[in-house]
Amino acid sequence: GTPLSTRFSLLIWRISTYKTLEFLIIVNPASGPGPSGSQPDTNYQVCISQLRTIGAASGVNVKILGYVATGYGSRAAINIATDIDTYVGWSGAYRPEGIFFDESTGDPALVSQYQEYASYAKTGLGSNAY
């Protein structure tokens, strides 16, 4: 199926029904954004645009977040930056408003590294990015 298949109809209904609830929707087209410099496939482009349209009609209650794996602190920072840059390069119609950093670690020694990732994402996506 596609992202627009019936499995999304319940999500779309909930966005329209629960207008005061904020929906943070994580998109993960290819265990991240896909190859460096790529755009998401047409299904994701259409789906994200539709979710934004429905969210705007419901009081702007939808935020799209791009998925980035961090390997529990072991993934190379350059690869994380490349994923962020790829999301930043997506067309504005479907560019995420923030990044979801998955596989994070509770290691206090790596907190500053994750803060750097978040700062880097905000540099590309804007200071209000999630």
GROMACS .gro file of N, CA and C in nm:
model
  390
    1GLY      N    1   0.082  -0.119   0.000
    1GLY     CA    2   0.000   0.000   0.000
    1GLY      C    3   0.086   0.125   0.000
    2THR      N    4   0.020   0.235  -0.013
    2THR     CA    5   0.086   0.365  -0.013
    2THR      C    6   0.056   0.438   0.117
    3PRO      N    7   0.130   0.544   0.145
    3PRO     CA    8   0.099   0.620   0.266
    3PRO      C    9  -0.043   0.676   0.268
    4LEU      N   10  -0.108   0.687   0.151
    4LEU     CA   11  -0.245   0.739   0.146
    4LEU      C   12  -0.351   0.629   0.157
    5SER      N   13  -0.308   0.507   0.178
    5SER     CA   14  -0.403   0.397   0.184
    5SER      C   15  -0.494   0.412   0.306
    6THR      N   16  -0.586   0.321   0.319
    6THR     CA   17  -0.687   0.330   0.425
    6THR      C   18  -0.626   0.327   0.565
    7ARG      N   19  -0.504   0.278   0.579
    7ARG     CA   20  -0.444   0.277   0.713
    7ARG      C   21  -0.422   0.418   0.766
    8PHE      N   22  -0.427   0.519   0.679
    8PHE     CA   23  -0.413   0.657   0.723
    8PHE      C   24  -0.547   0.726   0.745
    9SER      N   25  -0.654   0.662   0.706
    9SER     CA   26  -0.784   0.728   0.720
    9SER      C   27  -0.818   0.759   0.865
   10LEU      N   28  -0.782   0.671   0.958
   10LEU     CA   29  -0.808   0.697   1.099
   10LEU      C   30  -0.725   0.816   1.148
   11LEU      N   31  -0.600   0.825   1.108
   11LEU     CA   32  -0.516   0.938   1.146
   11LEU      C   33  -0.577   1.069   1.092
   12ILE      N   34  -0.617   1.068   0.968
   12ILE     CA   35  -0.676   1.187   0.907
   12ILE      C   36  -0.803   1.226   0.982
   13TRP      N   37  -0.885   1.129   1.017
   13TRP     CA   38  -1.007   1.156   1.092
   13TRP      C   39  -0.973   1.218   1.228
   14ARG      N   40  -0.873   1.162   1.296
   14ARG     CA   41  -0.836   1.213   1.428
   14ARG      C   42  -0.782   1.356   1.421
   15ILE      N   43  -0.703   1.385   1.322
   15ILE     CA   44  -0.651   1.522   1.306
   15ILE      C   45  -0.768   1.619   1.290
   16SER      N   46  -0.865   1.582   1.210
   16SER     CA   47  -0.980   1.668   1.185
   16SER      C   48  -1.072   1.678   1.307
   17THR      N   49  -1.079   1.572   1.384
   17THR     CA   50  -1.171   1.567   1.498
   17THR      C   51  -1.112   1.632   1.623
   18TYR      N   52  -0.987   1.605   1.651
   18TYR     CA   53  -0.922   1.653   1.774
   18TYR      C   54  -0.836   1.776   1.742
   19LYS      N   55  -0.903   1.886   1.715
   19LYS     CA   56  -0.837   2.006   1.666
   19LYS      C   57  -0.747   2.074   1.769
   20THR      N   58  -0.766   2.047   1.896
   20THR     CA   59  -0.681   2.110   1.997
   20THR      C   60  -0.562   2.022   2.035
   21LEU      N   61  -0.553   1.904   1.977
   21LEU     CA   62  -0.443   1.812   2.003
   21LEU      C   63  -0.336   1.829   1.896
   22GLU      N   64  -0.211   1.844   1.937
   22GLU     CA   65  -0.103   1.857   1.840
   22GLU      C   66  -0.055   1.718   1.797
   23PHE      N   67  -0.044   1.698   1.668
   23PHE     CA   68   0.001   1.571   1.612
   23PHE      C   69   0.142   1.589   1.558
   24LEU      N   70   0.237   1.517   1.615
   24LEU     CA   71   0.375   1.515   1.568
   24LEU      C   72   0.391   1.386   1.488
   25ILE      N   73   0.399   1.400   1.358
   25ILE     CA   74   0.401   1.284   1.268
   25ILE      C   75   0.542   1.264   1.214
   26ILE      N   76   0.597   1.148   1.243
   26ILE     CA   77   0.733   1.116   1.201
   26ILE      C   78   0.728   1.048   1.065
   27VAL      N   79   0.803   1.103   0.970
   27VAL     CA   80   0.813   1.041   0.838
   27VAL      C   81   0.950   0.974   0.828
   28ASN      N   82   0.949   0.857   0.770
   28ASN     CA   83   1.070   0.775   0.762
   28ASN      C   84   1.068   0.698   0.630
   29PRO      N   85   1.092   0.767   0.520
   29PRO     CA   86   1.078   0.700   0.390
   29PRO      C   87   1.180   0.592   0.360
   30ALA      N   88   1.299   0.598   0.421
   30ALA     CA   89   1.403   0.501   0.386
   30ALA      C   90   1.501   0.485   0.501
   31SER      N   91   1.451   0.453   0.620
   31SER     CA   92   1.534   0.452   0.741
   31SER      C   93   1.608   0.584   0.755
   32GLY      N   94   1.536   0.690   0.732
   32GLY     CA   95   1.584   0.827   0.723
   32GLY      C   96   1.528   0.887   0.595
   33PRO      N   97   1.586   0.995   0.548
   33PRO     CA   98   1.529   1.063   0.431
   33PRO      C   99   1.558   0.997   0.297
   34GLY      N  100   1.648   0.901   0.294
   34GLY     CA  101   1.691   0.843   0.167
   34GLY      C  102   1.829   0.895   0.133
   35PRO      N  103   1.875   0.870   0.010
   35PRO     CA  104   2.011   0.910  -0.029
   35PRO      C  105   2.032   1.061  -0.016
   36SER      N  106   2.155   1.098   0.009
   36SER     CA  107   2.192   1.239   0.021
   36SER      C  108   2.140   1.320  -0.097
   37GLY      N  109   2.074   1.431  -0.066
   37GLY     CA  110   2.025   1.520  -0.171
   37GLY      C  111   1.897   1.475  -0.239
   38SER      N  112   1.838   1.364  -0.194
   38SER     CA  113   1.718   1.313  -0.260
   38SER      C  114   1.592   1.381  -0.210
   39GLN      N  115   1.486   1.363  -0.283
   39GLN     CA  116   1.352   1.405  -0.243
   39GLN      C  117   1.274   1.278  -0.210
   40PRO      N  118   1.171   1.287  -0.126
   40PRO     CA  119   1.093   1.166  -0.097
   40PRO      C  120   1.015   1.124  -0.221
   41ASP      N  121   0.975   0.997  -0.224
   41ASP     CA  122   0.898   0.953  -0.340
   41ASP      C  123   0.763   1.023  -0.342
   42THR      N  124   0.695   1.012  -0.455
   42THR     CA  125   0.569   1.082  -0.478
   42THR      C  126   0.465   1.050  -0.372
   43ASN      N  127   0.460   0.925  -0.324
   43ASN     CA  128   0.362   0.890  -0.221
   43ASN      C  129   0.382   0.973  -0.095
   44TYR      N  130   0.507   0.988  -0.052
   44TYR     CA  131   0.534   1.070   0.066
   44TYR      C  132   0.505   1.217   0.040
   45GLN      N  133   0.539   1.266  -0.077
   45GLN     CA  134   0.511   1.405  -0.110
   45GLN      C  135   0.362   1.435  -0.099
   46VAL      N  136   0.280   1.349  -0.157
   46VAL     CA  137   0.135   1.368  -0.155
   46VAL      C  138   0.081   1.353  -0.014
   47CYS      N  139   0.126   1.251   0.058
   47CYS     CA  140   0.077   1.225   0.192
   47CYS      C  141   0.109   1.340   0.287
   48ILE      N  142   0.232   1.387   0.287
   48ILE     CA  143   0.272   1.496   0.376
   48ILE      C  144   0.191   1.622   0.342
   49SER      N  145   0.177   1.651   0.214
   49SER     CA  146   0.098   1.768   0.174
   49SER      C  147  -0.046   1.756   0.221
   50GLN      N  148  -0.103   1.637   0.209
   50GLN     CA  149  -0.242   1.616   0.253
   50GLN      C  150  -0.254   1.632   0.405
   51LEU      N  151  -0.160   1.576   0.479
   51LEU     CA  152  -0.163   1.590   0.625
   51LEU      C  153  -0.152   1.736   0.666
   52ARG      N  154  -0.068   1.812   0.597
   52ARG     CA  155  -0.056   1.955   0.627
   52ARG      C  156  -0.185   2.030   0.595
   53THR      N  157  -0.246   1.998   0.484
   53THR     CA  158  -0.371   2.064   0.447
   53THR      C  159  -0.479   2.036   0.550
   54ILE      N  160  -0.492   1.911   0.590
   54ILE     CA  161  -0.591   1.874   0.691
   54ILE      C  162  -0.557   1.941   0.824
   55GLY      N  163  -0.429   1.942   0.860
   55GLY     CA  164  -0.387   2.007   0.984
   55GLY      C  165  -0.413   2.157   0.982
   56ALA      N  166  -0.390   2.222   0.869
   56ALA     CA  167  -0.416   2.366   0.859
   56ALA      C  168  -0.564   2.396   0.875
   57ALA      N  169  -0.647   2.311   0.817
   57ALA     CA  170  -0.792   2.329   0.829
   57ALA      C  171  -0.840   2.301   0.971
   58SER      N  172  -0.758   2.232   1.049
   58SER     CA  173  -0.794   2.196   1.187
   58SER      C  174  -0.723   2.283   1.290
   59GLY      N  175  -0.669   2.395   1.246
   59GLY     CA  176  -0.603   2.486   1.340
   59GLY      C  177  -0.454   2.467   1.350
   60VAL      N  178  -0.392   2.417   1.245
   60VAL     CA  179  -0.247   2.397   1.238
   60VAL      C  180  -0.201   2.305   1.351
   61ASN      N  181  -0.262   2.188   1.359
   61ASN     CA  182  -0.230   2.093   1.465
   61ASN      C  183  -0.141   1.978   1.418
   62VAL      N  184  -0.078   1.991   1.302
   62VAL     CA  185   0.009   1.885   1.249
   62VAL      C  186   0.149   1.940   1.230
   63LYS      N  187   0.246   1.868   1.284
   63LYS     CA  188   0.387   1.898   1.261
   63LYS      C  189   0.452   1.771   1.206
   64ILE      N  190   0.528   1.787   1.100
   64ILE     CA  191   0.597   1.676   1.036
   64ILE      C  192   0.742   1.675   1.085
   65LEU      N  193   0.786   1.558   1.133
   65LEU     CA  194   0.924   1.541   1.180
   65LEU      C  195   0.993   1.437   1.093
   66GLY      N  196   1.115   1.465   1.054
   66GLY     CA  197   1.194   1.370   0.977
   66GLY      C  198   1.270   1.276   1.070
   67TYR      N  199   1.269   1.149   1.038
   67TYR     CA  200   1.335   1.045   1.118
   67TYR      C  201   1.485   1.043   1.090
   68VAL      N  202   1.565   1.046   1.198
   68VAL     CA  203   1.710   1.030   1.186
   68VAL      C  204   1.756   0.932   1.294
   69ALA      N  205   1.818   0.824   1.253
   69ALA     CA  206   1.874   0.726   1.347
   69ALA      C  207   2.008   0.778   1.398
   70THR      N  208   2.034   0.759   1.527
   70THR     CA  209   2.163   0.803   1.583
   70THR      C  210   2.248   0.686   1.630
   71GLY      N  211   2.197   0.564   1.620
   71GLY     CA  212   2.276   0.446   1.656
   71GLY      C  213   2.318   0.443   1.802
   72TYR      N  214   2.234   0.498   1.889
   72TYR     CA  215   2.264   0.501   2.033
   72TYR      C  216   2.397   0.569   2.061
   73GLY      N  217   2.425   0.673   1.980
   73GLY     CA  218   2.548   0.749   1.999
   73GLY      C  219   2.664   0.702   1.915
   74SER      N  220   2.646   0.592   1.841
   74SER     CA  221   2.760   0.537   1.766
   74SER      C  222   2.761   0.577   1.618
   75ARG      N  223   2.653   0.632   1.568
   75ARG     CA  224   2.649   0.670   1.426
   75ARG      C  225   2.733   0.795   1.406
   76ALA      N  226   2.807   0.797   1.297
   76ALA     CA  227   2.896   0.910   1.267
   76ALA      C  228   2.816   1.040   1.252
   77ALA      N  229   2.867   1.145   1.315
   77ALA     CA  230   2.799   1.276   1.311
   77ALA      C  231   2.780   1.324   1.168
   78ILE      N  232   2.873   1.295   1.079
   78ILE     CA  233   2.861   1.339   0.939
   78ILE      C  234   2.740   1.274   0.872
   79ASN      N  235   2.710   1.149   0.908
   79ASN     CA  236   2.593   1.081   0.850
   79ASN      C  237   2.463   1.140   0.904
   80ILE      N  238   2.463   1.177   1.031
   80ILE     CA  239   2.345   1.241   1.089
   80ILE      C  240   2.324   1.377   1.024
   81ALA      N  241   2.432   1.452   1.007
   81ALA     CA  242   2.423   1.582   0.941
   81ALA      C  243   2.374   1.568   0.797
   82THR      N  244   2.420   1.465   0.728
   82THR     CA  245   2.376   1.441   0.590
   82THR      C  246   2.226   1.414   0.585
   83ASP      N  247   2.175   1.334   0.679
   83ASP     CA  248   2.031   1.310   0.683
   83ASP      C  249   1.955   1.440   0.707
   84ILE      N  250   2.003   1.521   0.801
   84ILE     CA  251   1.937   1.650   0.829
   84ILE      C  252   1.941   1.737   0.704
   85ASP      N  253   2.056   1.745   0.640
   85ASP     CA  254   2.069   1.826   0.518
   85ASP      C  255   1.974   1.779   0.409
   86THR      N  256   1.956   1.648   0.399
   86THR     CA  257   1.864   1.596   0.297
   86THR      C  258   1.722   1.640   0.326
   87TYR      N  259   1.678   1.630   0.452
   87TYR     CA  260   1.544   1.680   0.487
   87TYR      C  261   1.533   1.830   0.460
   88VAL      N  262   1.636   1.907   0.495
   88VAL     CA  263   1.634   2.051   0.472
   88VAL      C  264   1.619   2.081   0.322
   89GLY      N  265   1.675   1.994   0.238
   89GLY     CA  266   1.669   2.014   0.094
   89GLY      C  267   1.537   1.973   0.029
   90TRP      N  268   1.446   1.912   0.108
   90TRP     CA  269   1.316   1.877   0.053
   90TRP      C  270   1.238   2.003   0.020
   91SER      N  271   1.154   1.995  -0.081
   91SER     CA  272   1.067   2.107  -0.118
   91SER      C  273   0.985   2.152   0.002
   92GLY      N  274   0.957   2.281   0.009
   92GLY     CA  275   0.882   2.337   0.120
   92GLY      C  276   0.745   2.275   0.142
   93ALA      N  277   0.685   2.220   0.039
   93ALA     CA  278   0.552   2.161   0.053
   93ALA      C  279   0.552   2.038   0.143
   94TYR      N  280   0.667   1.975   0.156
   94TYR     CA  281   0.673   1.853   0.238
   94TYR      C  282   0.798   1.847   0.326
   95ARG      N  283   0.872   1.956   0.336
   95ARG     CA  284   0.989   1.961   0.425
   95ARG      C  285   0.943   1.950   0.571
   96PRO      N  286   1.010   1.870   0.651
   96PRO     CA  287   0.972   1.857   0.792
   96PRO      C  288   0.991   1.987   0.870
   97GLU      N  289   0.913   2.001   0.979
   97GLU     CA  290   0.929   2.115   1.069
   97GLU      C  291   1.026   2.083   1.182
   98GLY      N  292   1.078   1.963   1.182
   98GLY     CA  293   1.171   1.924   1.287
   98GLY      C  294   1.228   1.787   1.258
   99ILE      N  295   1.310   1.741   1.350
   99ILE     CA  296   1.377   1.611   1.336
   99ILE      C  297   1.345   1.526   1.459
  100PHE      N  298   1.317   1.399   1.436
  100PHE     CA  299   1.302   1.301   1.544
  100PHE      C  300   1.431   1.220   1.546
  101PHE      N  301   1.510   1.239   1.651
  101PHE     CA  302   1.635   1.165   1.666
  101PHE      C  303   1.605   1.035   1.738
  102ASP      N  304   1.610   0.925   1.665
  102ASP     CA  305   1.580   0.794   1.723
  102ASP      C  306   1.710   0.728   1.767
  103GLU      N  307   1.691   0.619   1.843
  103GLU     CA  308   1.804   0.542   1.895
  103GLU      C  309   1.897   0.632   1.975
  104SER      N  310   1.837   0.716   2.059
  104SER     CA  311   1.919   0.802   2.144
  104SER      C  312   1.968   0.723   2.264
  105THR      N  313   2.067   0.776   2.327
  105THR     CA  314   2.128   0.709   2.441
  105THR      C  315   2.106   0.791   2.568
  106GLY      N  316   2.107   0.726   2.679
  106GLY     CA  317   2.098   0.795   2.807
  106GLY      C  318   2.233   0.830   2.864
  107ASP      N  319   2.339   0.810   2.788
  107ASP     CA  320   2.474   0.836   2.834
  107ASP      C  321   2.495   0.987   2.851
  108PRO      N  322   2.515   1.034   2.974
  108PRO     CA  323   2.533   1.178   2.996
  108PRO      C  324   2.650   1.237   2.920
  109ALA      N  325   2.748   1.155   2.888
  109ALA     CA  326   2.865   1.205   2.816
  109ALA      C  327   2.831   1.247   2.673
  110LEU      N  328   2.716   1.202   2.622
  110LEU     CA  329   2.678   1.232   2.484
  110LEU      C  330   2.570   1.339   2.472
  111VAL      N  331   2.528   1.395   2.584
  111VAL     CA  332   2.423   1.498   2.580
  111VAL      C  333   2.465   1.614   2.491
  112SER      N  334   2.587   1.660   2.502
  112SER     CA  335   2.632   1.774   2.422
  112SER      C  336   2.630   1.741   2.273
  113GLN      N  337   2.659   1.616   2.239
  113GLN     CA  338   2.654   1.575   2.098
  113GLN      C  339   2.511   1.586   2.044
  114TYR      N  340   2.413   1.540   2.121
  114TYR     CA  341   2.274   1.549   2.079
  114TYR      C  342   2.227   1.695   2.074
  115GLN      N  343   2.278   1.778   2.163
  115GLN     CA  344   2.247   1.922   2.157
  115GLN      C  345   2.301   1.983   2.029
  116GLU      N  346   2.418   1.938   1.988
  116GLU     CA  347   2.474   1.986   1.861
  116GLU      C  348   2.388   1.942   1.742
  117TYR      N  349   2.339   1.818   1.746
  117TYR     CA  350   2.250   1.772   1.638
  117TYR      C  351   2.126   1.860   1.630
  118ALA      N  352   2.066   1.888   1.747
  118ALA     CA  353   1.945   1.970   1.750
  118ALA      C  354   1.973   2.111   1.698
  119SER      N  355   2.086   2.169   1.739
  119SER     CA  356   2.122   2.302   1.692
  119SER      C  357   2.143   2.303   1.541
  120TYR      N  358   2.208   2.199   1.491
  120TYR     CA  359   2.232   2.189   1.348
  120TYR      C  360   2.099   2.180   1.272
  121ALA      N  361   2.006   2.101   1.324
  121ALA     CA  362   1.875   2.090   1.260
  121ALA      C  363   1.804   2.224   1.258
  122LYS      N  364   1.811   2.298   1.368
  122LYS     CA  365   1.744   2.429   1.374
  122LYS      C  366   1.810   2.529   1.280
  123THR      N  367   1.939   2.514   1.255
  123THR     CA  368   2.007   2.601   1.160
  123THR      C  369   1.946   2.584   1.021
  124GLY      N  370   1.916   2.461   0.984
  124GLY     CA  371   1.861   2.434   0.851
  124GLY      C  372   1.711   2.449   0.841
  125LEU      N  373   1.640   2.411   0.947
  125LEU     CA  374   1.493   2.410   0.943
  125LEU      C  375   1.429   2.533   1.007
  126GLY      N  376   1.508   2.612   1.076
  126GLY     CA  377   1.457   2.732   1.140
  126GLY      C  378   1.458   2.718   1.291
  127SER      N  379   1.468   2.831   1.358
  127SER     CA  380   1.483   2.830   1.504
  127SER      C  381   1.361   2.773   1.577
  128ASN      N  382   1.246   2.769   1.511
  128ASN     CA  383   1.127   2.711   1.574
  128ASN      C  384   1.112   2.563   1.547
  129ALA      N  385   1.212   2.503   1.485
  129ALA     CA  386   1.204   2.360   1.452
  129ALA      C  387   1.194   2.276   1.579
  130TYR      N  388   1.130   2.163   1.565
  130TYR     CA  389   1.115   2.069   1.676
  130TYR      C  390   1.236   1.980   1.684
   0.00000   0.00000   0.00000
